[in-house]
């Protein structure tokens, strides 16, 4: 496919998919070269959502950095909160109480479900099954209701704090959560009957956008993209944080590496998250939810690195302290950015409809890509 | 604790069932009343019109056009309601009773919109395209027999007329895709041509098999020939597969899911009519729904005995049967994902065309043995 001839010599058409395209899920621009319906080359153009977050981190105190992480991966902002709080805790040598850790895990898994439901909804719409969108969002609505009565917000939670969490679970939360999980499992079963087994759906996804395990490893893929390619890699298992080492759950791994595998990984992950949440509710000890924190938090000079498993993959923060109340440097390693980099290698040779299927299966969030 | 969390899924309310029944009753009532209206009062007018062939033709055309526009209003509302119910929501509710006038409001909005022609668009083509699409779908209604008397023009070669006229709308689709000066529109137009042309082949073959069994090409003739038994019951082994192929082909012909590739929203923004706004867009929309109604009506004519039925007036039977087929099409649309272009083409040429060829052979054998 590599050809140095110009567009005119090859009789191809250049099409801009985005930044205002209904299926790029945010302001992503794909510069696609088409030969009829077939992609010759693709160049993702990013930066439309760049806000200079990493610089803004440096001008705020440690606690004030948390709301910014809400605006990175806005589909799963609690996972972002947790990632940066872990980095801060490691800098300052803090340890969240056990109850807080359980609640954090519980909320992060709830957020993972919400995020994967968004994936399911938008992905089905991308493939053309519009009704699934509303079924998935109906479940997500219940999930967001729960998050709202816990954190007071529906999307940008700003909830996790260095050293714990600000508030304990509200009354009746457990009951509502159990109801939601029952509904969710039912809805997932319903979805399997409606969508997963559908021949058209399978025909659109199977064998499309295949990522080999070698390629996934070479590009640094993580999360469902890596696990769909047969790499058994989940930070919650390989480098457990919080209380994940005490919880029982499976990491779904599929070996085909196509869009269907990535879809199936996410669907199965929702079931596993439900399992984790039930265990958290059962095992959660009573006690403190916040450790002692100084009014003005000044961690000693040093650096820290946190690794967490966000719904999209491995979300890490690197943080350097110079002993002042503000961090000297913060860098986020965001999975969407890494996965987007795989597109130019995945797209040549596929049909234009597959671009949407492949892009959707990577489940990128542009807030996280651009920062 | 918000109550929303604990709410389980909403059961179908008695009110909704009531709504459905009342709509059906209303349709039946209106249609039954029509023959009993004091039509004789119009006698002077009709006899005056009948004296001048041109005037007569114009009056007929106006009636067909009005019918198409009015049925579209109802159809769009119905589609929105069905979609709503299937997607666990209520659909339009605010304009008029149960949102009945929502479509009217939308039509008014479209009329008031600015008429935008993109720079460097091929202006004559761009302006002409919506009408090139709309007029053929209007023309097909001319031969559709609502009852033995309610036919715009009972052509002896009705089936042939329908096929040839409906195919010409491809021209308009491509004119829109080409004239818009937009790459998405062009892609949509190219897809539309490939799709419509390929799916016309099995459609024609299936219609031919019905024609062969009936021995006539006139649509009213095909219906009256089913007096004893509907085609689908008279030759079930032949006609049930024929109906299925016909249904699939019409889904493709009217660009509905799973064959909505020419206007695939998630890929091509809006396909060949991406650049259209205002009334021109409305004409595309109108044509689509008119086509849809017509295809359902044609299916009823070919397979389900058209207006034939006991008890109720003929027009009511026809409308009810057509609504059933339309409901089937809506059900499919709101359930299935979209095919990819190569899958769609290979399905047509590798499955539908051979199957319909086999049907033709079977129909020939059945015709001989009769």
XYZ file of C-alpha atoms in Angstrom:
741
model
C 0.000 0.000 0.000
C 2.950 2.322 0.546
C 3.143 4.478 -2.509
C 4.875 7.769 -3.029
C 2.618 8.831 -5.920
C 0.396 11.838 -5.340
C -3.336 11.702 -4.806
C -4.075 12.597 -8.393
C -1.874 9.893 -9.861
C -3.544 7.280 -7.732
C -7.069 8.508 -8.476
C -7.971 8.706 -4.837
C -10.136 11.111 -2.888
C -9.205 12.707 0.405
C -12.036 12.913 2.873
C -12.086 14.598 6.251
C -13.859 12.433 8.772
C -14.449 14.986 11.464
C -13.931 17.099 13.447
C -17.698 17.541 13.130
C -18.589 14.025 12.096
C -21.314 12.163 13.976
C -19.176 9.103 14.577
C -15.807 10.354 15.680
C -17.084 10.723 19.267
C -15.607 14.110 19.930
C -13.456 16.458 17.992
C -11.211 14.003 16.205
C -10.300 14.590 12.609
C -9.311 11.675 10.429
C -7.716 12.627 7.153
C -8.674 9.618 5.101
C -7.547 8.870 1.576
C -10.165 6.846 -0.246
C -9.966 4.682 -3.317
C -13.673 4.180 -3.919
C -14.888 2.767 -0.639
C -11.451 1.489 0.379
C -9.083 3.316 2.674
C -5.634 3.909 1.253
C -4.201 5.836 4.170
C -5.352 7.589 7.280
C -3.891 10.355 9.378
C -5.537 11.199 12.706
C -5.361 14.920 13.481
C -5.781 15.720 17.147
C -5.493 18.766 19.346
C -8.927 20.328 18.927
C -9.618 19.794 22.611
C -6.189 20.702 23.934
C -6.516 22.704 27.137
C -2.974 22.530 28.466
C -4.029 20.527 31.482
C -0.525 19.380 32.340
C 0.625 22.980 32.615
C -2.451 23.887 34.615
C -1.634 21.123 37.093
C 1.621 22.911 37.891
C -0.175 26.128 38.861
C -2.579 24.505 41.335
C -2.171 22.932 44.721
C -2.246 19.153 44.882
C -5.899 18.906 45.853
C -6.905 21.351 43.156
C -5.543 19.102 40.430
C -8.345 16.570 40.936
C -11.150 18.387 39.057
C -8.937 18.539 35.962
C -8.790 14.783 35.786
C -12.591 14.815 35.533
C -12.194 16.613 32.245
C -9.751 14.118 30.799
C -11.696 10.888 30.517
C -15.141 12.318 31.098
C -16.836 8.970 30.662
C -14.988 7.572 33.654
C -13.841 10.554 35.659
C -13.636 8.721 38.982
C -10.943 6.489 37.557
C -8.999 9.617 36.682
C -9.560 11.028 40.162
C -8.256 7.827 41.664
C -5.180 7.714 39.443
C -4.000 11.193 40.355
C -4.872 10.776 44.037
C -2.763 7.636 44.162
C 0.180 9.558 42.745
C -0.314 12.290 45.332
C -0.609 9.728 48.135
C 2.610 8.066 47.052
C 4.392 11.433 47.018
C 3.239 12.284 50.513
C 3.452 8.764 51.929
C -0.267 8.713 52.746
C -2.439 5.665 53.076
C -6.208 5.740 52.668
C -8.180 3.851 55.340
C -9.470 0.448 54.363
C -13.120 1.464 54.136
C -12.199 4.342 51.837
C -10.304 1.930 49.616
C -13.304 -0.340 49.303
C -15.569 2.575 48.480
C -13.081 3.817 45.905
C -12.984 0.450 44.196
C -16.745 0.207 44.314
C -17.202 3.626 42.741
C -14.543 3.053 40.109
C -16.166 -0.190 39.047
C -19.547 1.537 38.942
C -17.971 4.168 36.747
C -16.472 1.455 34.567
C -19.952 0.061 34.028
C -21.257 3.522 33.131
C -18.386 4.038 30.724
C -18.814 0.660 29.045
C -22.543 1.328 28.722
C -21.698 4.498 26.828
C -19.437 2.409 24.640
C -22.172 -0.137 24.027
C -24.691 2.577 23.198
C -22.520 4.573 20.830
C -20.981 1.519 19.237
C -24.329 -0.012 18.418
C -25.381 3.303 16.906
C -22.201 3.394 14.849
C -23.048 -0.009 13.435
C -26.582 1.191 12.765
C -28.608 -0.404 15.565
C -30.154 2.742 16.992
C -32.415 1.123 19.544
C -29.605 -0.335 21.635
C -28.514 3.215 22.352
C -31.587 3.898 24.435
C -31.562 0.549 26.188
C -27.964 1.076 27.261
C -28.566 4.658 28.307
C -31.558 3.616 30.361
C -29.256 1.441 32.455
C -26.596 4.130 32.554
C -29.203 6.535 33.859
C -29.756 4.360 36.916
C -26.001 4.145 37.341
C -25.673 7.925 37.155
C -28.504 8.331 39.667
C -26.489 6.234 42.095
C -23.343 8.213 41.407
C -25.282 11.403 41.887
C -26.594 10.489 45.295
C -23.065 9.443 46.258
C -21.048 12.325 44.851
C -23.551 15.046 43.987
C -22.542 15.075 40.323
C -23.518 13.058 37.301
C -20.473 13.264 35.070
C -17.563 15.157 36.569
C -17.508 13.733 40.058
C -14.382 15.268 41.598
C -14.824 12.844 44.436
C -11.688 10.979 45.416
C -9.314 12.885 47.729
C -5.672 12.240 48.569
C -5.876 10.124 51.698
C -9.429 8.861 51.332
C -12.832 10.029 50.240
C -14.825 13.025 51.529
C -18.093 11.306 52.455
C -19.377 7.905 53.412
C -22.056 6.035 51.495
C -25.512 7.638 51.814
C -28.474 5.810 53.349
C -30.188 3.307 51.080
C -27.262 3.287 48.670
C -26.636 -0.416 49.071
C -30.237 -1.264 48.307
C -30.296 0.934 45.205
C -26.995 -0.491 44.033
C -28.230 -4.059 44.337
C -31.362 -3.186 42.377
C -29.241 -1.574 39.693
C -26.915 -4.565 39.407
C -29.879 -6.924 39.045
C -31.305 -4.701 36.326
C -27.933 -4.426 34.630
C -27.382 -8.167 34.409
C -30.870 -8.574 32.993
C -30.234 -5.807 30.495
C -26.928 -7.365 29.448
C -28.658 -10.655 28.800
C -31.296 -8.819 26.805
C -28.556 -7.091 24.864
C -26.900 -10.409 24.086
C -30.130 -11.573 22.523
C -30.723 -8.320 20.683
C -27.256 -7.390 19.501
C -24.379 -9.729 20.312
C -25.816 -12.731 18.532
C -27.156 -10.733 15.614
C -25.726 -12.014 12.350
C -25.433 -8.603 10.773
C -23.671 -7.254 13.846
C -21.252 -10.169 13.947
C -20.711 -9.917 10.220
C -19.754 -6.284 10.605
C -17.298 -6.904 13.440
C -15.728 -10.333 13.048
C -12.360 -10.226 11.320
C -12.462 -6.440 11.098
C -9.635 -4.335 12.526
C -7.523 -7.246 13.655
C -4.742 -6.325 16.077
C -2.168 -9.050 16.569
C -0.772 -9.571 20.090
C 2.632 -8.441 18.796
C 1.182 -5.262 17.382
C -0.777 -4.571 20.565
C 2.381 -4.982 22.632
C 4.478 -2.941 20.227
C 2.091 0.003 20.314
C 1.670 -0.197 24.089
C -2.010 -1.036 23.919
C -3.723 -1.802 27.182
C -7.164 -2.400 28.571
C -9.826 -4.034 26.399
C -7.773 -3.429 23.234
C -4.882 -5.514 24.571
C -7.163 -8.127 26.125
C -9.103 -8.454 22.886
C -5.814 -9.337 21.200
C -5.032 -12.133 23.600
C -2.734 -10.264 25.989
C -3.702 -11.131 29.534
C -2.824 -7.744 30.916
C -4.864 -5.961 33.539
C -3.253 -3.574 36.014
C -5.786 -4.659 38.621
C -4.186 -8.121 38.475
C -0.571 -7.487 37.470
C 0.029 -4.576 39.873
C -2.967 -4.565 42.242
C -3.809 -1.252 43.869
C -6.323 -0.366 46.573
C -8.030 -3.638 47.575
C -8.110 -5.366 44.211
C -5.808 -8.145 45.452
C -8.472 -9.174 47.960
C -11.293 -9.323 45.435
C -12.166 -12.190 43.204
C -12.764 -11.441 39.541
C -11.827 -12.776 36.127
C -10.065 -10.852 33.407
C -11.814 -11.653 30.125
C -9.326 -12.307 27.322
C -10.239 -13.002 23.706
C -7.712 -14.083 21.127
C -9.182 -13.045 17.792
C -8.061 -9.432 18.091
C -10.923 -8.084 15.984
C -13.614 -5.550 16.816
C -15.887 -8.318 18.077
C -13.252 -9.415 20.607
C -12.919 -5.891 21.968
C -16.689 -5.600 22.159
C -17.008 -8.911 23.997
C -14.246 -7.972 26.447
C -16.135 -4.844 27.469
C -19.465 -6.633 27.802
C -17.869 -9.282 29.997
C -16.049 -6.643 32.029
C -19.374 -5.134 33.013
C -20.401 -8.471 34.499
C -17.074 -8.734 36.326
C -17.465 -5.202 37.646
C -20.867 -6.143 38.997
C -19.182 -9.070 40.733
C -16.531 -6.804 42.240
C -19.130 -4.321 43.468
C -21.110 -7.035 45.232
C -17.956 -8.261 46.955
C -17.080 -4.716 48.005
C -20.523 -4.257 49.539
C -20.136 -7.527 51.415
C -16.537 -7.182 52.607
C -16.497 -3.473 53.388
C -15.343 -2.857 56.981
C -16.686 -0.008 59.105
C -14.362 2.774 60.133
C -12.618 5.930 58.997
C -12.822 7.114 55.426
C -10.125 9.790 55.525
C -6.603 9.766 56.917
C -5.059 12.724 58.737
C -4.060 15.422 56.281
C -2.239 18.673 56.952
C -4.085 21.906 56.031
C -1.393 22.816 53.531
C -0.107 19.677 51.919
C 3.574 19.868 51.028
C 4.998 16.489 50.052
C 8.769 15.997 50.321
C 10.944 16.445 47.229
C 10.632 13.380 45.031
C 8.629 11.714 42.345
C 5.802 9.217 42.177
C 4.087 7.128 39.570
C 0.634 5.617 39.759
C -0.842 2.886 37.601
C -4.537 2.211 37.388
C -6.833 0.326 35.083
C -9.338 2.763 33.654
C -12.164 1.469 31.438
C -10.060 2.422 28.432
C -6.783 0.895 29.538
C -3.792 1.706 31.673
C -4.139 5.216 33.059
C -1.023 6.466 34.829
C 0.145 9.685 36.369
C 3.734 10.722 36.873
C 4.207 13.449 39.446
C 7.272 15.378 40.587
C 7.344 17.352 43.805
C 9.799 20.140 44.587
C 8.603 20.538 48.159
C 6.230 23.424 47.416
C 2.409 23.194 47.705
C 2.176 22.847 43.906
C 3.452 19.906 41.882
C 6.530 20.691 39.787
C 5.472 18.479 36.879
C 2.589 16.173 36.152
C 2.240 13.883 33.193
C -0.665 11.626 32.398
C -0.247 8.480 30.365
C -3.660 8.101 28.792
C -4.715 4.909 27.013
C -6.924 6.614 24.378
C -3.950 8.535 23.031
C -1.951 5.355 22.644
C -4.798 3.494 20.961
C -5.464 6.314 18.555
C -1.890 5.977 17.389
C -2.685 2.507 16.116
C -5.237 3.784 13.600
C -2.837 4.575 10.703
C -1.584 1.000 10.917
C -5.034 -0.567 11.227
C -7.023 1.299 8.616
C -5.359 0.890 5.186
C -7.251 -1.648 3.104
C -10.528 -1.600 4.992
C -13.851 -0.163 3.811
C -15.068 3.224 4.926
C -17.795 1.640 7.044
C -15.093 -0.319 8.869
C -13.338 2.902 9.865
C -16.279 3.675 12.086
C -16.386 0.130 13.442
C -12.658 0.147 14.222
C -12.562 3.632 15.696
C -15.570 2.829 17.848
C -14.045 -0.423 19.050
C -11.004 1.446 20.380
C -13.439 3.483 22.506
C -11.343 6.616 22.629
C -12.329 9.666 24.613
C -10.977 12.810 23.040
C -10.769 14.675 26.319
C -8.165 12.143 27.312
C -6.324 12.234 24.008
C -5.866 15.984 23.882
C -5.662 16.899 27.566
C -32.393 8.182 47.493
C -33.849 9.131 44.151
C -36.809 7.068 43.128
C -35.370 6.560 39.661
C -32.951 3.930 40.863
C -35.589 1.628 42.196
C -37.936 1.967 39.274
C -37.962 -1.238 37.290
C -38.687 -1.302 33.588
C -41.975 0.278 32.558
C -44.743 -2.121 31.591
C -46.968 -1.294 28.616
C -49.741 0.847 30.018
C -53.400 0.274 29.385
C -53.471 3.804 27.983
C -51.062 2.812 25.226
C -53.112 -0.196 24.238
C -56.143 2.064 24.288
C -54.365 4.541 22.077
C -53.532 1.841 19.564
C -57.094 0.559 19.510
C -58.565 4.040 19.222
C -56.294 4.872 16.276
C -57.372 1.710 14.508
C -61.014 2.448 15.213
C -60.592 6.025 14.005
C -59.029 4.870 10.740
C -61.813 2.358 10.213
C -64.485 4.932 11.058
C -63.084 7.566 8.729
C -62.616 5.128 5.879
C -66.074 3.620 6.353
C -67.663 7.051 6.404
C -66.091 8.165 3.142
C -68.403 6.200 0.790
C -71.454 7.488 2.688
C -70.551 11.149 2.480
C -72.940 13.232 0.363
C -70.819 12.893 -2.740
C -73.821 13.558 -5.015
C -73.650 17.202 -3.943
C -70.361 17.390 -5.809
C -71.965 15.992 -8.938
C -72.113 19.302 -10.858
C -68.443 19.892 -10.130
C -67.316 16.384 -11.032
C -69.319 16.288 -14.228
C -67.866 19.664 -15.173
C -64.363 18.403 -14.515
C -65.014 15.169 -16.364
C -65.915 17.097 -19.504
C -62.351 18.412 -19.863
C -59.704 15.641 -19.937
C -56.877 17.978 -18.915
C -58.820 19.305 -15.952
C -59.789 15.785 -15.028
C -56.170 14.662 -15.076
C -55.134 17.669 -12.993
C -57.819 16.984 -10.417
C -56.761 13.360 -10.159
C -53.117 14.339 -9.805
C -53.997 16.857 -7.104
C -55.896 14.220 -5.181
C -53.015 11.765 -5.362
C -50.523 14.440 -4.313
C -52.696 15.470 -1.393
C -53.154 11.912 -0.333
C -49.414 11.288 -0.421
C -48.692 14.403 1.628
C -51.395 13.603 4.180
C -50.485 9.954 4.578
C -46.879 11.047 5.096
C -47.942 13.197 8.031
C -49.670 10.256 9.632
C -46.949 7.829 8.710
C -44.149 9.923 10.154
C -46.066 10.352 13.394
C -46.701 6.612 13.522
C -43.060 5.829 12.852
C -41.953 8.163 15.629
C -44.420 6.646 18.052
C -43.397 3.115 17.148
C -39.754 3.993 17.442
C -40.478 5.555 20.799
C -42.300 2.534 22.129
C -39.619 0.178 20.909
C -36.929 2.294 22.501
C -38.597 2.563 25.912
C -39.646 6.177 25.477
C -42.888 7.892 24.554
C -42.108 9.659 21.277
C -43.518 13.096 20.420
C -45.983 14.296 23.048
C -46.177 18.079 23.032
C -47.570 19.398 19.759
C -51.198 18.399 19.524
C -52.824 15.386 21.123
C -50.079 12.810 21.803
C -47.818 14.742 19.465
C -50.100 14.213 16.504
C -49.274 17.617 15.032
C -45.521 17.321 15.557
C -44.991 16.492 11.897
C -47.052 19.506 10.862
C -44.898 21.687 13.083
C -41.784 20.177 11.547
C -43.102 20.746 8.043
C -43.791 24.397 8.858
C -40.308 24.718 10.308
C -38.789 23.236 7.167
C -40.811 25.657 5.009
C -39.516 28.630 6.969
C -35.890 27.569 6.808
C -33.340 29.357 4.727
C -32.795 27.784 1.343
C -29.089 27.032 1.243
C -27.229 26.110 -1.920
C -23.588 25.226 -1.246
C -20.883 27.159 -3.096
C -19.717 25.470 -6.264
C -22.725 23.184 -6.231
C -24.165 22.324 -9.617
C -27.159 24.605 -9.104
C -29.670 23.263 -11.672
C -28.966 19.670 -10.661
C -29.030 20.532 -6.981
C -32.379 22.280 -7.331
C -33.894 19.612 -9.545
C -32.826 16.532 -7.610
C -35.514 16.513 -4.864
C -38.254 16.673 -7.471
C -36.621 13.966 -9.584
C -36.854 11.776 -6.511
C -40.317 12.866 -5.435
C -42.177 12.763 -8.746
C -41.578 9.050 -9.495
C -42.783 8.047 -6.056
C -45.869 10.190 -6.629
C -46.441 8.621 -10.028
C -46.385 5.099 -8.651
C -49.412 5.928 -6.534
C -51.336 6.477 -9.738
C -51.730 2.754 -10.360
C -51.954 1.528 -6.775
C -55.438 0.031 -6.297
C -56.897 1.065 -2.933
C -60.168 -0.564 -3.967
C -61.476 -1.744 -7.308
C -62.836 1.765 -7.871
C -60.130 3.819 -6.155
C -57.383 3.602 -8.693
C -55.844 6.691 -10.197
C -55.469 4.968 -13.528
C -55.957 1.256 -13.978
C -53.134 0.523 -16.388
C -53.201 -2.918 -18.021
C -49.419 -2.983 -17.537
C -49.470 -1.629 -13.977
C -46.726 -3.868 -12.625
C -44.373 -2.896 -15.435
C -45.224 0.777 -14.964
C -44.432 0.598 -11.259
C -41.091 -1.055 -11.822
C -39.972 1.300 -14.559
C -41.111 4.479 -12.820
C -39.706 3.676 -9.396
C -36.303 2.955 -10.921
C -36.063 6.456 -12.362
C -35.795 7.956 -8.862
C -32.175 6.759 -8.903
C -31.486 9.618 -11.286
C -32.605 12.115 -8.697
C -30.578 10.483 -5.969
C -27.470 10.642 -8.062
C -28.204 14.192 -9.156
C -28.357 15.121 -5.468
C -25.123 13.304 -4.701
C -23.326 14.763 -7.676
C -24.739 18.260 -7.548
C -24.045 18.917 -3.879
C -20.292 19.264 -4.326
C -19.755 17.237 -1.187
C -17.708 14.064 -0.954
C -20.081 12.442 1.508
C -23.013 13.165 -0.785
C -21.149 11.712 -3.725
C -20.307 8.561 -1.793
C -23.921 8.287 -0.716
C -25.081 8.765 -4.294
C -22.720 6.109 -5.620
C -23.833 3.701 -2.929
C -27.459 4.443 -3.666
C -27.059 3.653 -7.355
C -25.256 0.397 -6.684
C -27.851 -0.623 -4.129
C -31.008 0.401 -5.965
C -29.909 -1.099 -9.265
C -28.854 -4.418 -7.739
C -31.939 -4.821 -5.613
C -34.170 -3.995 -8.542
C -33.147 -7.283 -10.159
C -34.574 -9.697 -7.556
C -37.525 -7.343 -7.068
C -38.432 -7.549 -10.727
C -37.973 -11.312 -10.761
C -40.206 -11.781 -7.733
C -42.894 -9.537 -9.180
C -42.645 -11.486 -12.408
C -43.302 -14.741 -10.603
C -46.487 -13.231 -9.152
C -47.451 -11.946 -12.589
C -46.836 -15.366 -14.093
C -49.148 -17.009 -11.581
C -51.827 -14.365 -12.010
C -51.593 -14.174 -15.755
C -52.000 -10.410 -15.736
C -49.847 -7.337 -15.245
C -52.683 -5.108 -14.143
C -52.551 -4.530 -10.392
C -56.332 -4.603 -10.057
C -56.326 -7.777 -12.136
C -53.815 -9.356 -9.769
C -56.079 -8.531 -6.828
C -59.345 -9.704 -8.356
C -57.612 -12.916 -9.355
C -57.027 -13.544 -5.596
C -60.775 -13.467 -4.874
C -60.879 -17.062 -3.652
C -57.593 -17.171 -1.793
C -54.826 -14.664 -1.243
C -51.708 -15.413 -3.205
C -49.708 -16.088 -0.066
C -52.205 -18.774 0.996
C -52.908 -20.130 -2.482
C -49.271 -20.979 -3.218
C -47.580 -20.866 0.198
C -44.437 -22.718 -0.845
C -43.888 -20.223 -3.618
C -45.301 -17.031 -2.269
C -43.932 -16.956 1.285
C -40.310 -16.930 0.056
C -41.398 -14.545 -2.677
C -42.875 -12.191 -0.091
C -39.724 -12.368 2.029
C -37.528 -11.535 -0.945
C -39.920 -8.777 -1.913
C -39.819 -7.343 1.601
C -36.019 -7.401 1.722
C -35.786 -5.764 -1.679
C -38.249 -3.033 -0.808
C -36.336 -2.335 2.393
C -33.302 -1.804 0.206
C -35.277 0.243 -2.321
C -36.530 2.676 0.283
C -33.168 2.907 2.070
C -34.348 1.573 5.375
C -32.245 -0.294 7.905
C -30.538 -2.713 7.539
C -30.026 -1.297 4.039
C -29.812 2.405 4.863
C -26.290 2.635 3.477
C -26.894 5.558 1.114
C -27.742 7.744 4.072
C -25.776 5.903 6.738
C -25.638 8.524 9.432
C -22.653 7.174 11.284
C -20.526 6.920 8.147
C -21.705 9.427 5.584
C -23.305 12.014 7.877
C -26.532 11.955 5.883
C -25.543 10.518 2.529
C -26.803 12.061 -0.667
C -28.979 14.664 1.039
C -26.332 15.936 3.469
C -26.329 19.412 1.937
C -30.079 19.799 1.645
C -32.133 21.896 3.994
C -35.578 23.380 4.190
C -38.265 22.319 1.758
C -35.873 20.499 -0.555
C -34.898 18.233 2.287
C -38.581 17.795 3.083
C -39.158 16.519 -0.447
C -36.551 13.798 0.002
C -38.202 12.881 3.234
C -41.647 12.911 1.687
C -40.475 10.747 -1.196
C -38.970 8.240 1.219
C -42.150 7.858 3.204
C -44.316 7.832 0.104
C -42.132 5.060 -1.322
C -42.435 3.214 1.912
C -46.209 3.364 1.940
C -46.318 2.419 -1.695
C -44.040 -0.601 -1.217
C -46.195 -1.833 1.628
C -49.296 -1.283 -0.480
C -47.714 -3.136 -3.368
C -46.836 -6.054 -1.103
C -50.460 -6.179 0.014
C -51.636 -6.042 -3.588
C -49.324 -8.801 -4.749
C -49.495 -11.205 -1.838
C -52.309 -10.380 0.578
C -55.279 -9.867 -1.696
C -55.247 -6.073 -1.778
C -58.631 -4.672 -0.746
C -60.270 -8.095 -0.459
C -61.712 -9.035 2.892
C -64.997 -9.695 4.618
C -67.041 -7.396 6.833
C -65.211 -4.125 6.549
C -65.167 -1.739 3.593
C -62.560 -2.533 0.960
C -60.464 0.588 1.564
C -60.267 -0.245 5.274
C -59.007 -3.712 4.533
C -56.384 -2.303 2.242
C -55.260 0.300 4.788
C -55.141 -2.197 7.626
C -53.101 -4.705 5.660
C -50.760 -1.971 4.480
C -50.308 -0.743 8.038
C -49.374 -4.277 9.107
C -46.669 -4.465 6.458
C -45.478 -0.979 7.396
C -45.299 -2.053 11.012
C -43.189 -5.033 9.988
C -40.832 -2.689 8.159
C -40.585 -0.383 11.154
C -39.930 -3.299 13.441
C -37.044 -4.408 11.262
C -35.708 -0.889 10.982
C -35.519 -0.242 14.694
C -34.034 -3.636 15.521
C -31.297 -4.457 13.067
C -27.827 -2.963 12.564
C -26.633 -1.844 9.156
C -24.892 -4.066 6.609
C -21.597 -3.126 5.016
C -21.623 -2.311 1.313
C -19.843 -5.472 0.185
C -22.020 -7.659 2.411
C -25.092 -5.989 1.029
C -24.034 -6.495 -2.576
C -22.981 -10.091 -2.118
C -26.226 -10.840 -0.293
C -28.150 -9.498 -3.249
C -26.228 -11.212 -6.023
C -25.355 -14.455 -4.276
C -28.548 -15.098 -2.328
C -31.485 -13.044 -3.516
C -30.944 -13.208 -7.271
C -30.458 -17.008 -7.445
C -33.368 -17.507 -5.068
C -35.673 -15.336 -7.122
C -34.514 -17.083 -10.326
C -35.464 -20.385 -8.741
C -38.807 -18.854 -7.816
C -39.416 -17.884 -11.424
C -38.722 -21.467 -12.518
C -41.028 -22.803 -9.823
C -43.707 -20.299 -10.792
C -43.409 -21.399 -14.409
C -43.827 -25.040 -13.429
C -46.752 -24.208 -11.155
C -48.305 -22.141 -13.950
C -47.988 -25.002 -16.449
C -49.444 -27.598 -14.104
C -52.486 -25.391 -13.429
